[in-house]
Coordinates of C-alpha atoms and ligand atoms in Angstrom, one line a residue:
M17 CA 0.0 0.0 0.0
V18 CA 1.4 3.4 -0.9
A19 CA 1.6 5.8 2.0
Q20 CA -1.1 8.5 1.9
T21 CA 0.5 11.9 1.7
L22 CA -1.9 14.6 0.8
E23 CA 0.7 17.2 0.4
K24 CA 0.8 19.3 -2.8
P25 CA 4.1 20.6 -4.0
N26 CA 5.2 24.1 -3.3
V27 CA 3.5 26.2 -5.9
N28 CA 6.1 27.9 -8.1
R29 CA 5.1 31.5 -8.5
S30 CA 6.2 31.6 -12.1
S31 CA 3.9 32.5 -15.0
E32 CA 3.4 28.8 -15.6
A33 CA 1.7 28.5 -12.2
Q34 CA -0.8 31.2 -13.2
K35 CA -1.7 30.0 -16.6
V36 CA -4.3 27.2 -17.2
Y37 CA -3.6 25.2 -20.3
D38 CA -6.2 23.2 -22.1
A39 CA -3.9 20.2 -21.7
V40 CA -0.6 19.1 -20.2
I41 CA 0.8 16.1 -22.0
I42 CA 3.3 13.9 -20.3
G43 CA 6.0 12.2 -22.4
T44 CA 7.3 12.6 -26.0
G45 CA 7.1 9.1 -27.2
F46 CA 4.8 8.3 -30.0
A47 CA 1.8 8.8 -27.7
G48 CA 2.7 12.2 -26.4
L49 CA 3.8 13.4 -29.9
C50 CA 0.6 12.1 -31.5
M51 CA -1.6 13.9 -28.9
G52 CA 0.3 17.2 -29.4
I53 CA 0.1 16.9 -33.2
R54 CA -3.6 16.2 -33.2
L55 CA -4.3 19.1 -30.8
K56 CA -2.2 21.4 -33.0
K57 CA -3.9 20.1 -36.2
S58 CA -7.3 20.8 -34.7
G59 CA -6.4 24.4 -33.9
I60 CA -5.8 23.9 -30.1
D61 CA -2.6 25.7 -29.1
S62 CA -2.9 25.8 -25.4
F63 CA -0.9 22.8 -24.3
V64 CA 2.6 21.8 -23.2
I65 CA 4.4 18.5 -23.4
L66 CA 6.6 17.6 -20.5
E67 CA 9.5 15.4 -21.1
K68 CA 11.8 14.0 -18.4
G69 CA 14.8 13.5 -20.8
N70 CA 16.7 16.1 -22.7
G71 CA 15.3 15.1 -26.1
I72 CA 12.2 13.7 -27.6
G73 CA 11.4 10.0 -28.4
G74 CA 10.6 8.1 -25.3
T75 CA 11.5 4.4 -25.6
W76 CA 13.1 5.1 -29.0
R77 CA 15.4 7.7 -27.5
D78 CA 16.4 5.5 -24.5
N79 CA 16.9 2.1 -26.2
T80 CA 20.1 2.7 -28.1
Y81 CA 21.5 -0.8 -27.6
P82 CA 23.5 -2.3 -30.5
G83 CA 21.0 -3.8 -33.0
A84 CA 18.0 -1.9 -31.7
A85 CA 15.3 -2.0 -34.4
C86 CA 11.6 -2.3 -34.7
D87 CA 9.9 -5.7 -34.8
V88 CA 6.8 -4.2 -36.6
Q89 CA 7.0 -3.1 -40.3
S90 CA 7.9 0.6 -40.4
H91 CA 5.3 1.4 -43.1
L92 CA 2.8 0.4 -40.4
Y93 CA 4.8 1.5 -37.4
S94 CA 4.4 5.2 -38.3
F95 CA 1.6 7.7 -38.1
S96 CA -1.2 7.3 -40.6
F97 CA -1.2 11.0 -41.2
A98 CA 2.6 11.2 -41.7
P99 CA 3.6 8.5 -44.1
K100 CA 7.3 8.2 -45.0
S101 CA 8.2 6.9 -48.4
N102 CA 11.8 6.3 -47.9
W103 CA 12.1 3.9 -44.9
S104 CA 15.5 2.2 -45.5
R105 CA 14.3 -1.3 -44.4
L106 CA 11.0 -3.1 -43.9
F107 CA 11.8 -3.0 -40.2
G108 CA 13.4 0.3 -39.4
P109 CA 16.4 0.7 -37.1
Q110 CA 16.1 2.7 -33.9
K111 CA 18.0 5.8 -35.2
E112 CA 15.8 6.1 -38.3
I113 CA 12.6 5.8 -36.1
L114 CA 13.9 8.5 -33.7
Q115 CA 14.7 10.7 -36.7
Y116 CA 11.2 10.1 -38.0
M117 CA 9.8 11.2 -34.6
N118 CA 12.0 14.4 -34.7
D119 CA 10.9 15.1 -38.3
C120 CA 7.2 14.8 -37.3
T121 CA 7.8 17.1 -34.3
D122 CA 9.1 19.8 -36.6
Q123 CA 6.8 19.2 -39.5
F124 CA 3.7 19.7 -37.3
G125 CA 5.2 22.5 -35.4
I126 CA 5.0 21.2 -31.8
R127 CA 8.6 21.5 -30.7
S128 CA 7.9 24.9 -29.1
H129 CA 5.3 23.2 -26.9
I130 CA 7.9 20.7 -25.5
R131 CA 9.6 21.3 -22.2
T132 CA 12.5 18.9 -21.9
N133 CA 14.2 18.1 -18.6
S134 CA 10.8 18.3 -17.0
E135 CA 10.2 15.2 -15.0
V136 CA 6.7 15.1 -13.6
S137 CA 6.7 14.3 -9.9
G138 CA 2.9 14.5 -9.3
A139 CA -0.5 15.5 -10.6
W140 CA -3.4 16.6 -8.4
F141 CA -6.9 17.2 -9.4
D142 CA -8.7 20.2 -7.8
E143 CA -12.4 19.2 -7.9
K144 CA -13.6 22.7 -6.9
D145 CA -12.2 24.3 -10.0
G146 CA -11.9 21.3 -12.3
I147 CA -8.2 21.9 -12.7
W148 CA -5.1 19.6 -12.6
E149 CA -1.9 20.8 -11.0
I150 CA 1.1 19.1 -12.4
S151 CA 4.5 19.6 -10.7
T152 CA 7.9 18.7 -12.0
K153 CA 11.0 17.5 -10.1
E154 CA 12.7 20.7 -11.4
G155 CA 10.2 22.7 -9.3
T156 CA 7.7 24.1 -11.9
T157 CA 4.0 23.7 -11.5
Y158 CA 1.6 23.7 -14.5
K159 CA -2.1 24.0 -14.4
A160 CA -4.4 22.4 -17.0
K161 CA -8.0 21.4 -17.6
A162 CA -6.8 18.0 -18.9
V163 CA -3.8 15.8 -18.3
V164 CA -2.8 13.4 -21.0
S165 CA -0.4 10.8 -19.8
G166 CA 1.8 9.2 -22.5
T167 CA 4.4 7.7 -20.2
G168 CA 4.2 4.3 -21.9
G169 CA 4.5 0.8 -20.6
L170 CA 8.2 0.4 -21.4
S171 CA 9.7 3.4 -19.8
R172 CA 10.7 1.9 -16.5
P173 CA 13.6 -0.6 -16.9
V174 CA 13.7 -3.4 -14.4
L175 CA 16.9 -4.8 -12.8
P176 CA 16.3 -8.3 -11.6
N177 CA 16.1 -9.1 -8.0
I178 CA 19.2 -11.3 -7.9
K179 CA 21.3 -11.7 -4.8
G180 CA 24.6 -9.9 -4.9
I181 CA 23.7 -7.7 -7.8
D182 CA 25.3 -4.7 -6.2
T183 CA 28.5 -6.5 -5.4
F184 CA 29.6 -6.9 -9.0
K185 CA 32.8 -4.9 -9.6
G186 CA 32.8 -4.9 -13.4
A187 CA 30.6 -2.8 -15.8
K188 CA 26.9 -3.4 -15.6
F189 CA 24.0 -1.7 -17.3
H190 CA 20.4 -2.3 -18.5
S191 CA 19.7 -2.7 -22.2
A192 CA 17.6 0.4 -22.1
K193 CA 20.5 2.4 -20.5
W194 CA 23.3 1.2 -22.7
D195 CA 26.7 2.5 -21.6
H196 CA 28.3 3.5 -24.9
S197 CA 31.4 4.6 -23.1
Y198 CA 32.1 1.0 -22.2
D199 CA 34.2 -0.8 -24.9
I200 CA 33.0 -4.4 -25.2
Q201 CA 35.6 -5.3 -27.8
G202 CA 37.3 -8.6 -26.8
K203 CA 35.6 -8.7 -23.3
T204 CA 33.8 -11.5 -21.6
V205 CA 30.3 -10.3 -21.4
A206 CA 27.2 -11.8 -19.7
V207 CA 23.8 -11.0 -21.1
I208 CA 20.9 -11.9 -18.7
G209 CA 17.6 -12.3 -20.4
T210 CA 16.5 -13.7 -23.8
G211 CA 13.5 -11.4 -24.7
A212 CA 13.0 -9.0 -27.5
S213 CA 15.9 -6.8 -26.6
A214 CA 18.4 -9.6 -26.0
I215 CA 17.7 -11.3 -29.3
Q216 CA 18.7 -8.0 -31.0
I217 CA 21.7 -7.4 -28.8
V218 CA 23.3 -10.9 -28.9
P219 CA 23.9 -11.2 -32.6
T220 CA 25.2 -7.7 -32.9
I221 CA 27.8 -7.9 -30.1
A222 CA 28.7 -11.6 -30.5
P223 CA 31.3 -10.9 -33.3
L224 CA 32.8 -8.1 -31.2
V225 CA 33.2 -9.6 -27.7
G226 CA 35.7 -12.2 -26.7
N227 CA 33.1 -14.4 -25.0
L228 CA 29.4 -14.0 -24.6
K229 CA 27.6 -15.9 -21.8
L230 CA 23.9 -15.7 -22.3
F231 CA 21.8 -16.5 -19.3
Q232 CA 18.4 -17.9 -20.3
R233 CA 15.6 -18.5 -17.8
T234 CA 12.8 -19.2 -20.3
P235 CA 13.4 -19.6 -24.0
A236 CA 11.3 -17.4 -26.4
W237 CA 9.5 -18.6 -29.5
I238 CA 11.3 -17.1 -32.4
I239 CA 10.3 -17.0 -36.1
P240 CA 12.2 -15.6 -39.1
K241 CA 12.0 -11.8 -39.6
P242 CA 10.9 -11.0 -43.2
D243 CA 13.3 -8.0 -43.2
S244 CA 15.3 -6.5 -46.1
N245 CA 16.5 -3.2 -47.4
I246 CA 13.9 -1.3 -49.4
A247 CA 15.2 -0.6 -52.9
G248 CA 15.6 3.0 -54.2
S249 CA 13.1 2.2 -57.0
V250 CA 10.4 1.1 -54.4
K251 CA 11.0 4.3 -52.4
G252 CA 10.6 6.3 -55.6
I253 CA 7.3 4.5 -56.4
F254 CA 6.0 5.1 -52.9
K255 CA 7.0 8.8 -53.1
F256 CA 5.4 9.5 -56.5
I257 CA 2.4 7.1 -56.4
P258 CA 1.1 7.6 -52.8
P259 CA -1.9 5.2 -53.3
L260 CA 0.6 2.3 -53.7
R261 CA 2.3 3.3 -50.5
W262 CA -1.1 3.3 -48.9
L263 CA -2.0 -0.1 -50.3
F264 CA 1.3 -1.5 -49.0
R265 CA 0.5 -0.2 -45.5
K266 CA -3.0 -1.8 -45.8
A267 CA -1.6 -5.1 -46.9
I268 CA 0.8 -5.2 -43.9
Y269 CA -2.1 -4.2 -41.6
W270 CA -4.4 -7.0 -42.7
L271 CA -1.6 -9.6 -42.7
N272 CA -0.8 -8.7 -39.1
E273 CA -4.4 -8.5 -38.1
I274 CA -5.1 -12.1 -39.0
G275 CA -2.9 -13.0 -36.0
V276 CA -5.7 -12.0 -33.6
L277 CA -7.6 -15.2 -34.6
A278 CA -4.9 -17.3 -33.0
F279 CA -3.9 -15.0 -30.1
A280 CA -7.3 -14.1 -28.8
I281 CA -10.0 -16.0 -30.4
N282 CA -8.9 -19.6 -30.9
P283 CA -5.4 -20.3 -29.4
K284 CA -5.5 -23.8 -30.9
L285 CA -4.5 -22.1 -34.2
M286 CA -1.2 -21.4 -32.6
K287 CA -0.2 -25.0 -33.2
I288 CA 0.4 -24.0 -36.9
F289 CA 2.9 -21.3 -35.9
E290 CA 4.5 -23.6 -33.3
K291 CA 5.2 -26.2 -35.9
F292 CA 6.8 -23.6 -38.1
A293 CA 8.9 -22.2 -35.2
K294 CA 10.1 -25.7 -34.2
S295 CA 11.3 -26.4 -37.7
F296 CA 13.1 -23.0 -37.7
I297 CA 15.0 -24.1 -34.5
K298 CA 15.9 -27.4 -36.1
K299 CA 17.1 -25.8 -39.4
S300 CA 19.1 -23.1 -37.6
I301 CA 20.7 -24.7 -34.6
H302 CA 23.4 -27.3 -35.2
S303 CA 23.6 -29.1 -31.8
E304 CA 20.6 -31.2 -30.6
E305 CA 21.3 -30.3 -27.0
L306 CA 21.1 -26.6 -27.9
Q307 CA 17.9 -27.2 -29.9
Q308 CA 16.3 -28.7 -26.8
K309 CA 17.4 -25.8 -24.6
L310 CA 15.9 -23.3 -27.0
T311 CA 12.5 -25.1 -27.4
P312 CA 9.9 -23.5 -25.2
N313 CA 7.5 -25.6 -23.2
Y314 CA 4.6 -23.2 -23.4
T315 CA 2.3 -22.3 -26.3
I316 CA 3.7 -19.9 -28.9
G317 CA 2.2 -16.4 -28.5
C318 CA 1.9 -16.7 -24.7
K319 CA 4.9 -14.5 -24.5
R320 CA 5.7 -12.0 -27.3
I321 CA 6.7 -13.9 -30.5
L322 CA 10.1 -12.7 -31.5
L323 CA 11.4 -12.2 -35.0
S324 CA 15.0 -12.7 -35.9
N325 CA 17.2 -14.2 -38.6
D326 CA 20.5 -13.8 -36.8
Y327 CA 19.9 -14.8 -33.2
Y328 CA 20.1 -18.6 -33.7
P329 CA 23.2 -18.3 -36.0
A330 CA 24.8 -16.2 -33.2
L331 CA 24.2 -19.1 -30.7
N332 CA 26.0 -21.5 -33.0
R333 CA 29.2 -19.4 -32.6
E334 CA 32.1 -20.8 -30.7
N335 CA 32.4 -17.8 -28.4
V336 CA 28.8 -17.8 -27.3
D337 CA 27.5 -20.0 -24.5
L338 CA 23.8 -20.4 -23.7
I339 CA 23.6 -21.1 -19.9
T340 CA 20.3 -22.4 -18.6
D341 CA 21.2 -23.7 -15.2
G342 CA 19.5 -20.8 -13.4
I343 CA 21.2 -17.9 -11.7
Q344 CA 22.0 -18.4 -8.0
E345 CA 23.7 -15.0 -7.3
I346 CA 25.9 -12.3 -8.8
T347 CA 29.4 -12.2 -7.2
S348 CA 32.0 -9.5 -7.3
S349 CA 33.5 -11.0 -10.5
G350 CA 30.7 -12.8 -12.3
V351 CA 27.5 -14.8 -12.2
K352 CA 27.1 -18.0 -10.1
T353 CA 24.6 -20.5 -11.4
K354 CA 22.6 -23.0 -9.3
D355 CA 25.0 -25.9 -10.3
G356 CA 27.6 -24.0 -8.2
K357 CA 29.7 -22.8 -11.2
E358 CA 30.9 -19.2 -11.2
H359 CA 31.0 -17.6 -14.7
K360 CA 33.6 -14.9 -14.5
V361 CA 32.8 -11.9 -16.7
D362 CA 34.0 -8.3 -17.3
A363 CA 30.5 -6.9 -17.8
I364 CA 26.9 -7.8 -17.2
I365 CA 24.1 -6.5 -19.5
F366 CA 20.7 -6.8 -18.1
A367 CA 18.2 -7.4 -20.9
T368 CA 15.6 -8.0 -18.3
G369 CA 12.7 -5.9 -19.5
F370 CA 10.4 -3.3 -18.1
Q371 CA 7.9 -2.8 -15.3
A372 CA 4.7 -3.0 -17.3
A373 CA 1.9 -4.9 -15.7
E374 CA 2.2 -4.0 -12.0
A375 CA -0.1 -1.4 -10.6
V376 CA 2.0 1.7 -10.5
S377 CA 2.0 5.0 -12.1
P378 CA 5.5 6.5 -12.5
F379 CA 4.5 9.5 -10.3
E380 CA 1.8 10.4 -7.8
I381 CA -1.6 10.9 -9.4
R382 CA -4.5 12.1 -7.1
G383 CA -8.0 12.4 -8.3
R384 CA -11.3 13.2 -6.6
D385 CA -11.2 13.2 -2.8
G386 CA -7.4 13.0 -3.0
K387 CA -7.7 9.4 -4.1
L388 CA -4.3 8.0 -5.2
L389 CA -4.3 6.1 -8.5
A390 CA -1.6 3.7 -7.2
D391 CA -4.1 2.7 -4.5
V392 CA -7.0 2.3 -6.9
W393 CA -4.8 0.1 -9.1
E394 CA -3.4 -2.0 -6.2
D395 CA -4.9 -5.2 -7.6
G396 CA -4.1 -4.4 -11.2
A397 CA -4.5 -1.4 -13.5
E398 CA -7.8 -0.9 -15.3
A399 CA -9.4 1.9 -17.2
Y400 CA -12.3 2.5 -19.6
L401 CA -11.1 1.9 -23.2
G402 CA -7.6 2.0 -21.7
T403 CA -8.0 5.7 -21.5
T404 CA -10.0 7.1 -18.6
V405 CA -10.3 6.0 -14.9
S406 CA -13.4 6.7 -12.8
G407 CA -12.6 9.1 -10.0
F408 CA -9.8 10.8 -12.0
P409 CA -11.7 13.4 -14.1
N410 CA -10.1 15.0 -17.2
L411 CA -7.2 12.5 -17.1
F412 CA -6.6 10.6 -20.3
M413 CA -4.0 7.8 -20.7
I414 CA -2.5 6.9 -24.0
V415 CA -1.2 3.3 -24.0
G416 CA -3.2 2.8 -20.8
P417 CA -4.3 -0.6 -19.3
N418 CA -5.2 -3.3 -21.9
T419 CA -4.2 -1.4 -25.0
G420 CA -1.0 -3.3 -25.8
L421 CA -0.8 -5.6 -28.8
G422 CA 0.9 -8.9 -29.5
H423 CA 0.4 -8.8 -33.2
S424 CA 0.6 -5.3 -34.7
S425 CA 1.7 -1.7 -34.4
M426 CA 1.0 0.2 -31.2
I427 CA 0.7 3.4 -33.2
L428 CA -2.7 2.2 -34.4
M429 CA -3.9 2.0 -30.8
I430 CA -2.2 5.3 -29.9
E431 CA -4.1 7.1 -32.8
S432 CA -7.4 5.6 -31.7
Q433 CA -6.9 6.8 -28.1
V434 CA -5.8 10.2 -29.2
Q435 CA -9.0 10.5 -31.4
Y436 CA -11.0 9.7 -28.2
T437 CA -9.0 12.0 -26.0
L438 CA -9.3 14.9 -28.4
Q439 CA -13.1 14.8 -28.0
G440 CA -12.7 14.8 -24.2
I441 CA -10.5 17.9 -24.4
R442 CA -12.9 19.6 -26.8
Y443 CA -15.8 19.1 -24.3
L444 CA -13.6 20.6 -21.6
R445 CA -13.1 23.7 -23.7
K446 CA -16.8 24.4 -23.6
K447 CA -17.2 27.2 -21.1
N448 CA -19.8 25.6 -18.9
I449 CA -18.1 22.2 -18.5
K450 CA -15.9 21.8 -15.4
F451 CA -15.0 18.2 -15.6
I452 CA -16.0 14.8 -17.1
D453 CA -15.5 11.6 -15.1
V454 CA -16.1 8.1 -16.6
R455 CA -19.0 6.3 -14.8
K456 CA -17.7 3.5 -12.6
D457 CA -20.5 1.1 -13.7
I458 CA -19.5 1.6 -17.3
Q459 CA -15.8 1.1 -16.5
D460 CA -16.6 -2.1 -14.5
K461 CA -18.8 -3.5 -17.3
Y462 CA -16.1 -2.9 -19.9
N463 CA -13.4 -4.5 -17.8
T464 CA -15.5 -7.6 -17.0
E465 CA -16.0 -8.0 -20.8
I466 CA -12.3 -7.5 -21.5
Q467 CA -11.1 -9.9 -18.8
K468 CA -13.7 -12.6 -20.0
R469 CA -12.3 -12.3 -23.5
L470 CA -8.7 -12.4 -22.2
S471 CA -9.3 -15.5 -20.2
K472 CA -9.7 -17.5 -23.5
S473 CA -6.6 -16.0 -25.0
V474 CA -3.2 -17.6 -25.4
W475 CA -1.8 -15.0 -23.0
L476 CA -3.7 -16.7 -20.1
T477 CA -4.1 -20.2 -21.4
G478 CA -0.6 -20.7 -22.9
G479 CA 1.1 -21.9 -19.7
C480 CA 3.8 -19.2 -19.4
V481 CA 4.7 -16.5 -16.9
S482 CA 5.0 -13.1 -18.7
W483 CA 5.1 -9.4 -18.0
Y484 CA 1.7 -9.1 -19.8
N485 CA 0.1 -10.4 -16.5
T486 CA 0.3 -9.2 -12.9
S487 CA 1.8 -11.5 -10.3
T488 CA -1.8 -12.6 -9.5
G489 CA -2.3 -13.7 -13.2
R490 CA -4.5 -10.9 -14.4
N491 CA -3.8 -9.5 -17.8
T492 CA -3.7 -5.7 -17.5
T493 CA -1.7 -5.0 -20.6
L494 CA -3.2 -6.4 -23.8
W495 CA -6.2 -5.6 -26.0
P496 CA -8.0 -8.9 -26.7
G497 CA -9.3 -8.1 -30.2
F498 CA -8.7 -6.6 -33.6
T499 CA -7.4 -3.1 -33.8
F500 CA -10.3 -2.0 -36.0
E501 CA -12.7 -3.0 -33.1
F502 CA -10.7 -0.7 -30.7
K503 CA -10.8 2.1 -33.3
A504 CA -14.5 1.8 -33.7
R505 CA -15.1 1.8 -30.0
T506 CA -12.9 4.9 -29.4
F507 CA -14.1 6.8 -32.5
F508 CA -16.9 8.5 -30.5
L509 CA -16.6 9.7 -26.9
S510 CA -20.1 8.9 -25.8
P511 CA -21.3 11.4 -23.3
K512 CA -23.6 8.8 -21.6
D513 CA -20.5 7.0 -20.4
Y514 CA -19.5 10.0 -18.4
E515 CA -20.6 12.1 -15.5
F516 CA -20.5 15.7 -16.9
V517 CA -20.2 18.3 -14.1
R518 CA -20.8 21.9 -15.2
V519 CA -19.4 25.0 -13.7
D520 CA -22.8 25.7 -12.1
G521 CA -22.4 22.3 -10.3
K522 CA -25.2 20.7 -12.3
A523 CA -24.6 17.3 -13.8
K524 CA -26.0 17.5 -17.3
R525 CA -24.7 15.6 -20.3
P526 CA -24.5 17.1 -23.8
G527 CA -27.0 15.6 -26.3
I528 CA -26.4 13.1 -29.1
G529 CA -25.8 15.8 -31.7
S530 CA -22.8 17.0 -29.7
R531 CA -21.4 13.5 -29.7
F532 CA -21.4 13.4 -33.5
S533 CA -20.0 16.9 -33.9
M534 CA -17.2 16.3 -31.4
A535 CA -16.1 13.1 -33.3
L536 CA -16.3 14.8 -36.6
N537 CA -14.4 17.8 -35.4
A538 CA -11.8 15.5 -33.8
T539 CA -11.5 13.6 -37.1
F540 CA -11.5 16.4 -39.6
G541 CA -10.8 19.5 -37.4
Ligands
N01_619 O1 12.2 -7.6 -22.0 P1 11.3 -9.0 -21.8 P2 12.7 -7.0 -23.3 N1 16.9 -13.9 -14.1 O2 10.5 -8.8 -20.6 C1 14.6 -12.4 -18.4 C2 9.5 -4.3 -26.4 N2 10.6 -4.3 -27.3 O3 13.4 -5.7 -23.0 O4 11.1 -15.0 -19.8 C3 17.0 -14.4 -15.4 O5 10.7 -9.4 -23.0 C4 13.3 -12.9 -18.8 O6 13.1 -14.2 -18.5 P3 11.6 -14.9 -18.4 C5 8.6 -5.5 -26.7 O7 7.2 -5.1 -26.5 C6 10.3 -4.1 -28.6 O8 13.5 -7.9 -24.1 O9 10.8 -13.9 -17.5 N3 16.4 -13.9 -16.4 C7 13.3 -12.5 -20.3 O10 14.0 -13.5 -21.0 C8 9.0 -6.4 -25.6 O11 8.1 -7.4 -25.3 C9 11.2 -4.0 -29.5 O12 11.9 -16.2 -17.7 C10 15.5 -12.9 -16.1 C11 14.1 -11.2 -20.3 O13 14.8 -11.2 -19.1 C12 9.4 -5.5 -24.5 O14 10.0 -4.4 -25.1 C13 12.5 -4.4 -29.2 C14 15.3 -12.4 -14.8 C15 13.2 -10.0 -20.3 O15 12.5 -10.0 -21.5 C16 10.3 -6.0 -23.5 O16 11.4 -6.6 -24.1 C17 12.8 -4.6 -27.8 C18 16.0 -12.9 -13.8 N4 15.9 -12.6 -12.5 C19 11.8 -4.6 -26.9 N5 14.4 -11.4 -14.9 C20 10.9 -3.7 -30.9 O17 11.5 -4.1 -31.8 C21 14.0 -11.3 -16.2 N6 14.7 -12.2 -16.9 C22 9.6 -2.8 -31.1

């Protein structure tokens, strides 16, 4: 239980503290940028975007590890309203994605709204005035009608709880905080973890290091990555014949979308993928012992399916050892496994993932009656349409609970949530509306439905432990359906789902006409 401290920050007497923005957006990942761009495009200028780092990009700024690239096709992993014809590869590398984000920031004129080095320490809702106060660690306080949180599920790297982790004398860092000043050339390096980050790191550093000791707790299912350079002629065609680029994006979209049938509707279909992945192991790995170590004992799809053409070949290398004996402790000079062996290494890289499913928000958020979001989410995060939480009026979360995907581009979900949020912000700009708060019964009904659907999915029936679920086995991260269903459900913000409180204190909802005009304005405004 999080301690109840009802203290607000010292209000900074700067001009920021006096001004009331229409919205304060938190984070400059795809979510925060998308929200800023859509506000700007619809003529709303009264917003700031707070960013804890000193540049934009969120997870794509932080994850600079060798080999970092997207595992979703770039023509789909990009904004629908900002297509890029000249992606260098089908699956773009980190630097190119970060450049794309910077280009969008400038193209849509939102850079002047961004306040870097502004780490939010807390947000408090003042029910009397219907205003959020947002404070930063740097000591500035902002006021806004609405808060849009775009802090993402993968912004808090997790170091494992392994005995002795602090005693190690060599270099150690998390994959999301790569220490580029450390020269790995010729060194003996441990990589702990075999998830999406590790399978990109291992093949990239294996030819550089002296020895690589890879500590695997659970093998991942891996399938080939249909990646390649995109030829100049194709880039030219996409540039000069935009409908073909659009068709290409649509083709990728529908190919990925088919995956939902196996992930969420009938996990038995996963057997087809499993057979394919098993034959991929057999074809790629020389030693039978290694093949066995790399074959998972849970249904494919239960954990994220990984794509790689160079991970298995890297494991065939003489200088790479896959160690599956389980880690006992970390010593001052290496990693000791449960069989009593100490593996001496110069450096340890923790590719151990992020804190995604557990019920925490990265900073204190207090809603009506001083209620703390972390307390409300003690048994697992939940929201309505992954975006709003009852008791926390005028707060919108992009990439909130149960909006993650196992099969396609998160940017599709982000754009849907932004469309929804934009309507909320438009309502709040109406002079007589103080706040809107999603009805608890609506939120509960929605989550009962989502959890029922998830209970049949491979994520809960596949027999694995994954970060998709909380420690009590509740899936708080994934959307159990097609992305077009989510888009349809978030296209209109339906006033009947909300308590509308007006400045005069009366609770009166806008009519049906308003619902349509808000959605149309949000779409075309
Ligand atoms: O993290 P992970 P990640 N002892 O949680 C192991 C996105 N992403 O950073 O499976 C030993 O997947 C853990 O073992 P186990 C993507 O959404 C996207 O790789 O829990 N091992 C696992 O092997 C992805 O899903 C891209 O038994 C320990 C690994 O660490 C998400 O980020 C690229 C351990 C963690 O794997 C996270 O990926 C990269 C311990 N105590 C990442 N604790 C794109 O291309 C944990 N592990 C878009």
